[in-house]
Amino acid sequence: MIDSLNLAGEQVETIFIFDKNYTIEPVKTKSVFSPKVWNESFGKSLKQNIIEAKIIHTYLGLKLPLKTFSVSPKSQTLEFAGLQGYNERSQLLVQTLQELESQLQYTRVMRMDVAIDYEGNIPHSIIKVLSKHRGRPLPFGNTTYYKTAKEKKTNQKMDIKIYNKQIQAKLDYPLHRLEFVFKGSYFNKLLFKDIETAYQKMEKSIKKATGLSVKIQSI
């Protein structure tokens, strides 16, 4: 159910420097700028607010983005995106996170995405509750966002969105995803070692927004 997890801390890259199972590739530093490499690796451009970017290559063949943002220049953010996919990469990503768990204990949780998948369309009852509590839907490409009138374009705590997972993941069967993006401000400096203490609060937020009773499972 947890699909993505961003963890931040000072000098996160030191975890990998002396480990032969990992290599670090600089993409954006004071002396290196290779935006094409980043785009080819993650399908995204290097945004201006990313002042330093590196790719962690794992012994399993994965590539993990490691970013430093302008708002927190002393902190590095390591991203695990796609933990609940439908391919081998997701399985390897979960394995990598589990292997690094002890070394990441004191990093801060900066983002956690909780995904609920439905074969076919999202039930109308959920859409109805979402629209009631979050206002009118805001479509953008393959994704529809649900935001309150106060949120406008940004929300520092939580985003709710629906998208066609079949299109996004190029699956051969219909699948739609309801996703809750919990951000850093929601967790208030929560450490990774204490991540499970946030589950109940997240479950209540999901219940309030959609009427769904869910149980978040540990990675």
PDB file of C-alpha atoms in Angstrom:
ATOM      1  CA  MET A   1       0.000   0.000   0.000  1.00  0.00           C
ATOM      2  CA  ILE A   2       2.945   2.376   0.609  1.00  0.00           C
ATOM      3  CA  ASP A   3       4.057   3.154  -2.930  1.00  0.00           C
ATOM      4  CA  SER A   4       6.670   5.864  -2.416  1.00  0.00           C
ATOM      5  CA  LEU A   5       8.890   7.015   0.412  1.00  0.00           C
ATOM      6  CA  ASN A   6      11.259   9.992   0.576  1.00  0.00           C
ATOM      7  CA  LEU A   7      13.822  10.090   3.375  1.00  0.00           C
ATOM      8  CA  ALA A   8      16.098  13.018   4.183  1.00  0.00           C
ATOM      9  CA  GLY A   9      19.167  13.610   6.293  1.00  0.00           C
ATOM     10  CA  GLU A  10      22.601  15.175   6.296  1.00  0.00           C
ATOM     11  CA  GLN A  11      25.171  13.366   4.142  1.00  0.00           C
ATOM     12  CA  VAL A  12      22.911  10.445   3.219  1.00  0.00           C
ATOM     13  CA  GLU A  13      25.397   9.515   0.507  1.00  0.00           C
ATOM     14  CA  THR A  14      27.932   8.394   3.132  1.00  0.00           C
ATOM     15  CA  ILE A  15      25.830   5.238   3.506  1.00  0.00           C
ATOM     16  CA  PHE A  16      26.883   4.230  -0.003  1.00  0.00           C
ATOM     17  CA  ILE A  17      30.408   5.627  -0.433  1.00  0.00           C
ATOM     18  CA  PHE A  18      32.282   2.702   1.126  1.00  0.00           C
ATOM     19  CA  ASP A  19      29.812  -0.025   0.178  1.00  0.00           C
ATOM     20  CA  LYS A  20      30.921  -1.975  -2.899  1.00  0.00           C
ATOM     21  CA  ASN A  21      27.280  -2.831  -3.648  1.00  0.00           C
ATOM     22  CA  TYR A  22      26.576   0.785  -4.572  1.00  0.00           C
ATOM     23  CA  THR A  23      28.097   3.470  -6.769  1.00  0.00           C
ATOM     24  CA  ILE A  24      27.314   7.183  -6.841  1.00  0.00           C
ATOM     25  CA  GLU A  25      27.008   9.077 -10.118  1.00  0.00           C
ATOM     26  CA  PRO A  26      27.055  12.897  -9.865  1.00  0.00           C
ATOM     27  CA  VAL A  27      24.544  14.501 -12.213  1.00  0.00           C
ATOM     28  CA  LYS A  28      24.347  18.049 -10.904  1.00  0.00           C
ATOM     29  CA  THR A  29      27.133  19.479  -8.752  1.00  0.00           C
ATOM     30  CA  LYS A  30      29.374  22.549  -8.880  1.00  0.00           C
ATOM     31  CA  SER A  31      31.475  20.863 -11.572  1.00  0.00           C
ATOM     32  CA  VAL A  32      28.994  18.488 -13.256  1.00  0.00           C
ATOM     33  CA  PHE A  33      25.716  19.083 -15.069  1.00  0.00           C
ATOM     34  CA  SER A  34      24.172  16.161 -16.978  1.00  0.00           C
ATOM     35  CA  PRO A  35      20.399  16.754 -17.142  1.00  0.00           C
ATOM     36  CA  LYS A  36      20.014  14.268 -20.001  1.00  0.00           C
ATOM     37  CA  VAL A  37      21.308  11.447 -17.787  1.00  0.00           C
ATOM     38  CA  TRP A  38      18.741  12.338 -15.114  1.00  0.00           C
ATOM     39  CA  ASN A  39      15.908  12.462 -17.622  1.00  0.00           C
ATOM     40  CA  GLU A  40      16.884   9.117 -19.140  1.00  0.00           C
ATOM     41  CA  SER A  41      17.091   7.530 -15.689  1.00  0.00           C
ATOM     42  CA  PHE A  42      13.883   8.864 -14.129  1.00  0.00           C
ATOM     43  CA  GLY A  43      11.845  10.355 -16.961  1.00  0.00           C
ATOM     44  CA  LYS A  44      11.880  13.765 -15.287  1.00  0.00           C
ATOM     45  CA  SER A  45      13.766  16.998 -15.770  1.00  0.00           C
ATOM     46  CA  LEU A  46      16.052  18.505 -13.146  1.00  0.00           C
ATOM     47  CA  LYS A  47      14.018  21.274 -11.554  1.00  0.00           C
ATOM     48  CA  GLN A  48      15.658  24.567 -10.696  1.00  0.00           C
ATOM     49  CA  ASN A  49      15.125  24.097  -6.955  1.00  0.00           C
ATOM     50  CA  ILE A  50      17.368  20.999  -7.019  1.00  0.00           C
ATOM     51  CA  ILE A  51      20.850  22.391  -6.409  1.00  0.00           C
ATOM     52  CA  GLU A  52      22.599  19.022  -6.337  1.00  0.00           C
ATOM     53  CA  ALA A  53      21.578  15.676  -7.808  1.00  0.00           C
ATOM     54  CA  LYS A  54      23.186  12.255  -7.776  1.00  0.00           C
ATOM     55  CA  ILE A  55      22.166   8.771  -8.857  1.00  0.00           C
ATOM     56  CA  ILE A  56      22.719   5.825  -6.534  1.00  0.00           C
ATOM     57  CA  HIS A  57      23.345   2.681  -8.599  1.00  0.00           C
ATOM     58  CA  THR A  58      22.568  -0.503  -6.658  1.00  0.00           C
ATOM     59  CA  TYR A  59      23.999  -3.988  -7.122  1.00  0.00           C
ATOM     60  CA  LEU A  60      20.488  -5.098  -8.115  1.00  0.00           C
ATOM     61  CA  GLY A  61      20.558  -2.792 -11.123  1.00  0.00           C
ATOM     62  CA  LEU A  62      18.321  -0.073  -9.692  1.00  0.00           C
ATOM     63  CA  LYS A  63      18.828   3.672  -9.867  1.00  0.00           C
ATOM     64  CA  LEU A  64      17.811   5.787  -6.872  1.00  0.00           C
ATOM     65  CA  PRO A  65      17.591   9.599  -7.030  1.00  0.00           C
ATOM     66  CA  LEU A  66      19.445  11.545  -4.348  1.00  0.00           C
ATOM     67  CA  LYS A  67      18.574  15.248  -4.273  1.00  0.00           C
ATOM     68  CA  THR A  68      19.565  18.390  -2.423  1.00  0.00           C
ATOM     69  CA  PHE A  69      16.968  21.155  -2.525  1.00  0.00           C
ATOM     70  CA  SER A  70      17.658  24.879  -2.304  1.00  0.00           C
ATOM     71  CA  VAL A  71      15.376  25.242   0.749  1.00  0.00           C
ATOM     72  CA  SER A  72      17.472  22.735   2.726  1.00  0.00           C
ATOM     73  CA  PRO A  73      21.031  22.820   1.297  1.00  0.00           C
ATOM     74  CA  LYS A  74      22.505  20.738   4.129  1.00  0.00           C
ATOM     75  CA  SER A  75      20.078  17.862   3.640  1.00  0.00           C
ATOM     76  CA  GLN A  76      19.950  15.097   1.014  1.00  0.00           C
ATOM     77  CA  THR A  77      16.686  13.379   0.054  1.00  0.00           C
ATOM     78  CA  LEU A  78      16.697   9.751  -1.067  1.00  0.00           C
ATOM     79  CA  GLU A  79      13.646   8.596  -3.011  1.00  0.00           C
ATOM     80  CA  PHE A  80      12.075   5.148  -3.190  1.00  0.00           C
ATOM     81  CA  ALA A  81       9.318   5.566  -5.792  1.00  0.00           C
ATOM     82  CA  GLY A  82       7.234   2.666  -7.083  1.00  0.00           C
ATOM     83  CA  LEU A  83       7.281   0.249  -4.150  1.00  0.00           C
ATOM     84  CA  GLN A  84       3.815  -1.018  -5.081  1.00  0.00           C
ATOM     85  CA  GLY A  85       4.241  -1.461  -8.809  1.00  0.00           C
ATOM     86  CA  TYR A  86       3.457  -4.523 -10.846  1.00  0.00           C
ATOM     87  CA  ASN A  87       6.914  -5.486 -12.018  1.00  0.00           C
ATOM     88  CA  GLU A  88      10.236  -6.901 -10.870  1.00  0.00           C
ATOM     89  CA  ARG A  89      11.628  -3.428 -10.229  1.00  0.00           C
ATOM     90  CA  SER A  90       9.146  -2.873  -7.391  1.00  0.00           C
ATOM     91  CA  GLN A  91      10.179  -6.120  -5.734  1.00  0.00           C
ATOM     92  CA  LEU A  92      13.848  -5.161  -5.994  1.00  0.00           C
ATOM     93  CA  LEU A  93      13.085  -1.678  -4.666  1.00  0.00           C
ATOM     94  CA  VAL A  94      11.391  -3.129  -1.582  1.00  0.00           C
ATOM     95  CA  GLN A  95      14.365  -5.442  -1.093  1.00  0.00           C
ATOM     96  CA  THR A  96      16.772  -2.495  -1.337  1.00  0.00           C
ATOM     97  CA  LEU A  97      14.821  -0.441   1.205  1.00  0.00           C
ATOM     98  CA  GLN A  98      14.697  -3.370   3.611  1.00  0.00           C
ATOM     99  CA  GLU A  99      18.448  -3.920   3.274  1.00  0.00           C
ATOM    100  CA  LEU A 100      19.122  -0.231   3.996  1.00  0.00           C
ATOM    101  CA  GLU A 101      16.562   0.063   6.786  1.00  0.00           C
ATOM    102  CA  SER A 102      19.013  -0.067   9.699  1.00  0.00           C
ATOM    103  CA  GLN A 103      21.201   2.641   8.150  1.00  0.00           C
ATOM    104  CA  LEU A 104      18.272   4.945   7.418  1.00  0.00           C
ATOM    105  CA  GLN A 105      16.719   4.798  10.898  1.00  0.00           C
ATOM    106  CA  TYR A 106      17.473   8.421  11.776  1.00  0.00           C
ATOM    107  CA  THR A 107      16.528  10.002   8.464  1.00  0.00           C
ATOM    108  CA  ARG A 108      13.359  12.099   8.351  1.00  0.00           C
ATOM    109  CA  VAL A 109      10.213  11.106   6.469  1.00  0.00           C
ATOM    110  CA  MET A 110       9.656  13.833   3.867  1.00  0.00           C
ATOM    111  CA  ARG A 111       6.973  12.148   1.806  1.00  0.00           C
ATOM    112  CA  MET A 112       4.942   8.962   1.819  1.00  0.00           C
ATOM    113  CA  ASP A 113       2.491   7.945  -0.909  1.00  0.00           C
ATOM    114  CA  VAL A 114      -0.281   5.503  -0.029  1.00  0.00           C
ATOM    115  CA  ALA A 115      -1.897   3.786  -3.011  1.00  0.00           C
ATOM    116  CA  ILE A 116      -5.200   1.926  -3.278  1.00  0.00           C
ATOM    117  CA  ASP A 117      -5.771   0.121  -6.582  1.00  0.00           C
ATOM    118  CA  TYR A 118      -9.033  -0.887  -8.209  1.00  0.00           C
ATOM    119  CA  GLU A 119      -9.545  -3.208 -11.142  1.00  0.00           C
ATOM    120  CA  GLY A 120     -11.629  -1.084 -13.454  1.00  0.00           C
ATOM    121  CA  ASN A 121     -12.876   2.301 -12.244  1.00  0.00           C
ATOM    122  CA  ILE A 122     -12.779   3.926  -8.806  1.00  0.00           C
ATOM    123  CA  PRO A 123     -16.147   3.239  -7.079  1.00  0.00           C
ATOM    124  CA  HIS A 124     -18.633   6.083  -7.503  1.00  0.00           C
ATOM    125  CA  SER A 125     -19.259   6.171  -3.743  1.00  0.00           C
ATOM    126  CA  ILE A 126     -15.626   7.182  -3.174  1.00  0.00           C
ATOM    127  CA  ILE A 127     -15.759   9.854  -5.879  1.00  0.00           C
ATOM    128  CA  LYS A 128     -18.916  11.234  -4.281  1.00  0.00           C
ATOM    129  CA  VAL A 129     -17.324  11.571  -0.835  1.00  0.00           C
ATOM    130  CA  LEU A 130     -14.134  13.039  -2.332  1.00  0.00           C
ATOM    131  CA  SER A 131     -16.108  15.663  -4.216  1.00  0.00           C
ATOM    132  CA  LYS A 132     -18.103  16.520  -1.096  1.00  0.00           C
ATOM    133  CA  HIS A 133     -15.081  17.051   1.141  1.00  0.00           C
ATOM    134  CA  ARG A 134     -12.441  18.167  -1.354  1.00  0.00           C
ATOM    135  CA  GLY A 135     -14.383  20.152  -3.934  1.00  0.00           C
ATOM    136  CA  ARG A 136     -14.469  19.783  -7.684  1.00  0.00           C
ATOM    137  CA  PRO A 137     -11.946  17.533  -9.460  1.00  0.00           C
ATOM    138  CA  LEU A 138      -9.004  19.137 -11.259  1.00  0.00           C
ATOM    139  CA  PRO A 139      -7.880  17.009 -14.234  1.00  0.00           C
ATOM    140  CA  PHE A 140      -4.294  17.280 -15.444  1.00  0.00           C
ATOM    141  CA  GLY A 141      -3.209  14.825 -18.114  1.00  0.00           C
ATOM    142  CA  ASN A 142      -3.748  11.252 -16.911  1.00  0.00           C
ATOM    143  CA  THR A 143      -4.306  12.459 -13.332  1.00  0.00           C
ATOM    144  CA  THR A 144      -7.262  14.024 -11.535  1.00  0.00           C
ATOM    145  CA  TYR A 145      -6.529  15.959  -8.335  1.00  0.00           C
ATOM    146  CA  TYR A 146      -8.989  16.652  -5.541  1.00  0.00           C
ATOM    147  CA  LYS A 147      -8.247  19.884  -3.698  1.00  0.00           C
ATOM    148  CA  THR A 148     -10.185  22.139  -1.386  1.00  0.00           C
ATOM    149  CA  ALA A 149     -10.864  25.748  -2.352  1.00  0.00           C
ATOM    150  CA  LYS A 150      -8.200  26.926   0.115  1.00  0.00           C
ATOM    151  CA  GLU A 151      -5.475  24.688  -1.295  1.00  0.00           C
ATOM    152  CA  LYS A 152      -5.508  25.999  -4.861  1.00  0.00           C
ATOM    153  CA  LYS A 153      -2.372  24.573  -6.518  1.00  0.00           C
ATOM    154  CA  THR A 154      -0.350  23.632  -3.461  1.00  0.00           C
ATOM    155  CA  ASN A 155      -0.841  21.792  -0.206  1.00  0.00           C
ATOM    156  CA  GLN A 156       2.119  21.324   2.123  1.00  0.00           C
ATOM    157  CA  LYS A 157       0.520  18.407   3.965  1.00  0.00           C
ATOM    158  CA  MET A 158      -1.479  16.142   1.649  1.00  0.00           C
ATOM    159  CA  ASP A 159      -2.528  15.693  -1.975  1.00  0.00           C
ATOM    160  CA  ILE A 160      -5.203  13.296  -3.216  1.00  0.00           C
ATOM    161  CA  LYS A 161      -5.259  12.111  -6.797  1.00  0.00           C
ATOM    162  CA  ILE A 162      -6.700   9.472  -9.095  1.00  0.00           C
ATOM    163  CA  TYR A 163      -5.070   8.185 -12.252  1.00  0.00           C
ATOM    164  CA  ASN A 164      -5.207   5.388 -14.777  1.00  0.00           C
ATOM    165  CA  LYS A 165      -2.517   2.976 -13.604  1.00  0.00           C
ATOM    166  CA  GLN A 166      -2.926   0.866 -16.720  1.00  0.00           C
ATOM    167  CA  ILE A 167      -1.749   3.759 -18.887  1.00  0.00           C
ATOM    168  CA  GLN A 168       0.918   4.934 -16.448  1.00  0.00           C
ATOM    169  CA  ALA A 169       2.483   1.487 -15.975  1.00  0.00           C
ATOM    170  CA  LYS A 170       1.610   0.122 -19.439  1.00  0.00           C
ATOM    171  CA  LEU A 171      -0.351  -2.798 -18.011  1.00  0.00           C
ATOM    172  CA  ASP A 172      -2.403  -5.190 -20.133  1.00  0.00           C
ATOM    173  CA  TYR A 173      -5.439  -5.001 -17.829  1.00  0.00           C
ATOM    174  CA  PRO A 174      -7.580  -2.121 -16.496  1.00  0.00           C
ATOM    175  CA  LEU A 175      -6.437  -0.602 -13.208  1.00  0.00           C
ATOM    176  CA  HIS A 176      -7.112   2.745 -11.551  1.00  0.00           C
ATOM    177  CA  ARG A 177      -5.223   4.097  -8.557  1.00  0.00           C
ATOM    178  CA  LEU A 178      -6.415   6.302  -5.708  1.00  0.00           C
ATOM    179  CA  GLU A 179      -3.317   7.872  -4.190  1.00  0.00           C
ATOM    180  CA  PHE A 180      -2.691   9.919  -1.066  1.00  0.00           C
ATOM    181  CA  VAL A 181       0.523  11.935  -1.013  1.00  0.00           C
ATOM    182  CA  PHE A 182       1.515  12.779   2.561  1.00  0.00           C
ATOM    183  CA  LYS A 183       4.218  15.453   2.697  1.00  0.00           C
ATOM    184  CA  GLY A 184       6.899  16.557   5.142  1.00  0.00           C
ATOM    185  CA  SER A 185       4.744  19.089   6.996  1.00  0.00           C
ATOM    186  CA  TYR A 186       2.215  16.348   7.712  1.00  0.00           C
ATOM    187  CA  PHE A 187       4.814  14.277   9.580  1.00  0.00           C
ATOM    188  CA  ASN A 188       6.468  17.082  11.572  1.00  0.00           C
ATOM    189  CA  LYS A 189      10.079  15.792  11.642  1.00  0.00           C
ATOM    190  CA  LEU A 190       9.096  12.126  11.935  1.00  0.00           C
ATOM    191  CA  LEU A 191      12.087   9.768  11.898  1.00  0.00           C
ATOM    192  CA  PHE A 192      12.046   6.672   9.711  1.00  0.00           C
ATOM    193  CA  LYS A 193      12.512   4.443  12.759  1.00  0.00           C
ATOM    194  CA  ASP A 194       9.178   5.763  14.097  1.00  0.00           C
ATOM    195  CA  ILE A 195       7.286   5.594  10.805  1.00  0.00           C
ATOM    196  CA  GLU A 196       4.620   3.191  12.058  1.00  0.00           C
ATOM    197  CA  THR A 197       3.508   5.713  14.687  1.00  0.00           C
ATOM    198  CA  ALA A 198       2.101   7.850  11.847  1.00  0.00           C
ATOM    199  CA  TYR A 199      -0.066   5.139  10.301  1.00  0.00           C
ATOM    200  CA  GLN A 200      -3.126   5.674  12.493  1.00  0.00           C
ATOM    201  CA  LYS A 201      -3.169   9.412  11.781  1.00  0.00           C
ATOM    202  CA  MET A 202      -2.863   8.725   8.041  1.00  0.00           C
ATOM    203  CA  GLU A 203      -5.658   6.156   8.161  1.00  0.00           C
ATOM    204  CA  LYS A 204      -7.918   8.737   9.811  1.00  0.00           C
ATOM    205  CA  SER A 205      -7.076  11.300   7.114  1.00  0.00           C
ATOM    206  CA  ILE A 206      -7.962   8.791   4.396  1.00  0.00           C
ATOM    207  CA  LYS A 207     -11.205   7.915   6.183  1.00  0.00           C
ATOM    208  CA  LYS A 208     -12.176  11.573   6.497  1.00  0.00           C
ATOM    209  CA  ALA A 209     -11.486  12.327   2.828  1.00  0.00           C
ATOM    210  CA  THR A 210     -13.022   9.237   1.222  1.00  0.00           C
ATOM    211  CA  GLY A 211     -15.033   7.277   3.778  1.00  0.00           C
ATOM    212  CA  LEU A 212     -12.640   4.348   3.313  1.00  0.00           C
ATOM    213  CA  SER A 213     -11.421   2.326   6.280  1.00  0.00           C
ATOM    214  CA  VAL A 214      -7.897   1.181   5.466  1.00  0.00           C
ATOM    215  CA  LYS A 215      -5.019  -0.433   7.310  1.00  0.00           C
ATOM    216  CA  ILE A 216      -1.592   0.746   6.191  1.00  0.00           C
ATOM    217  CA  GLN A 217       0.834  -2.143   5.924  1.00  0.00           C
ATOM    218  CA  SER A 218       4.504  -1.858   6.798  1.00  0.00           C
ATOM    219  CA  ILE A 219       6.985  -2.123   3.956  1.00  0.00           C
TER     220      ILE A 219
END
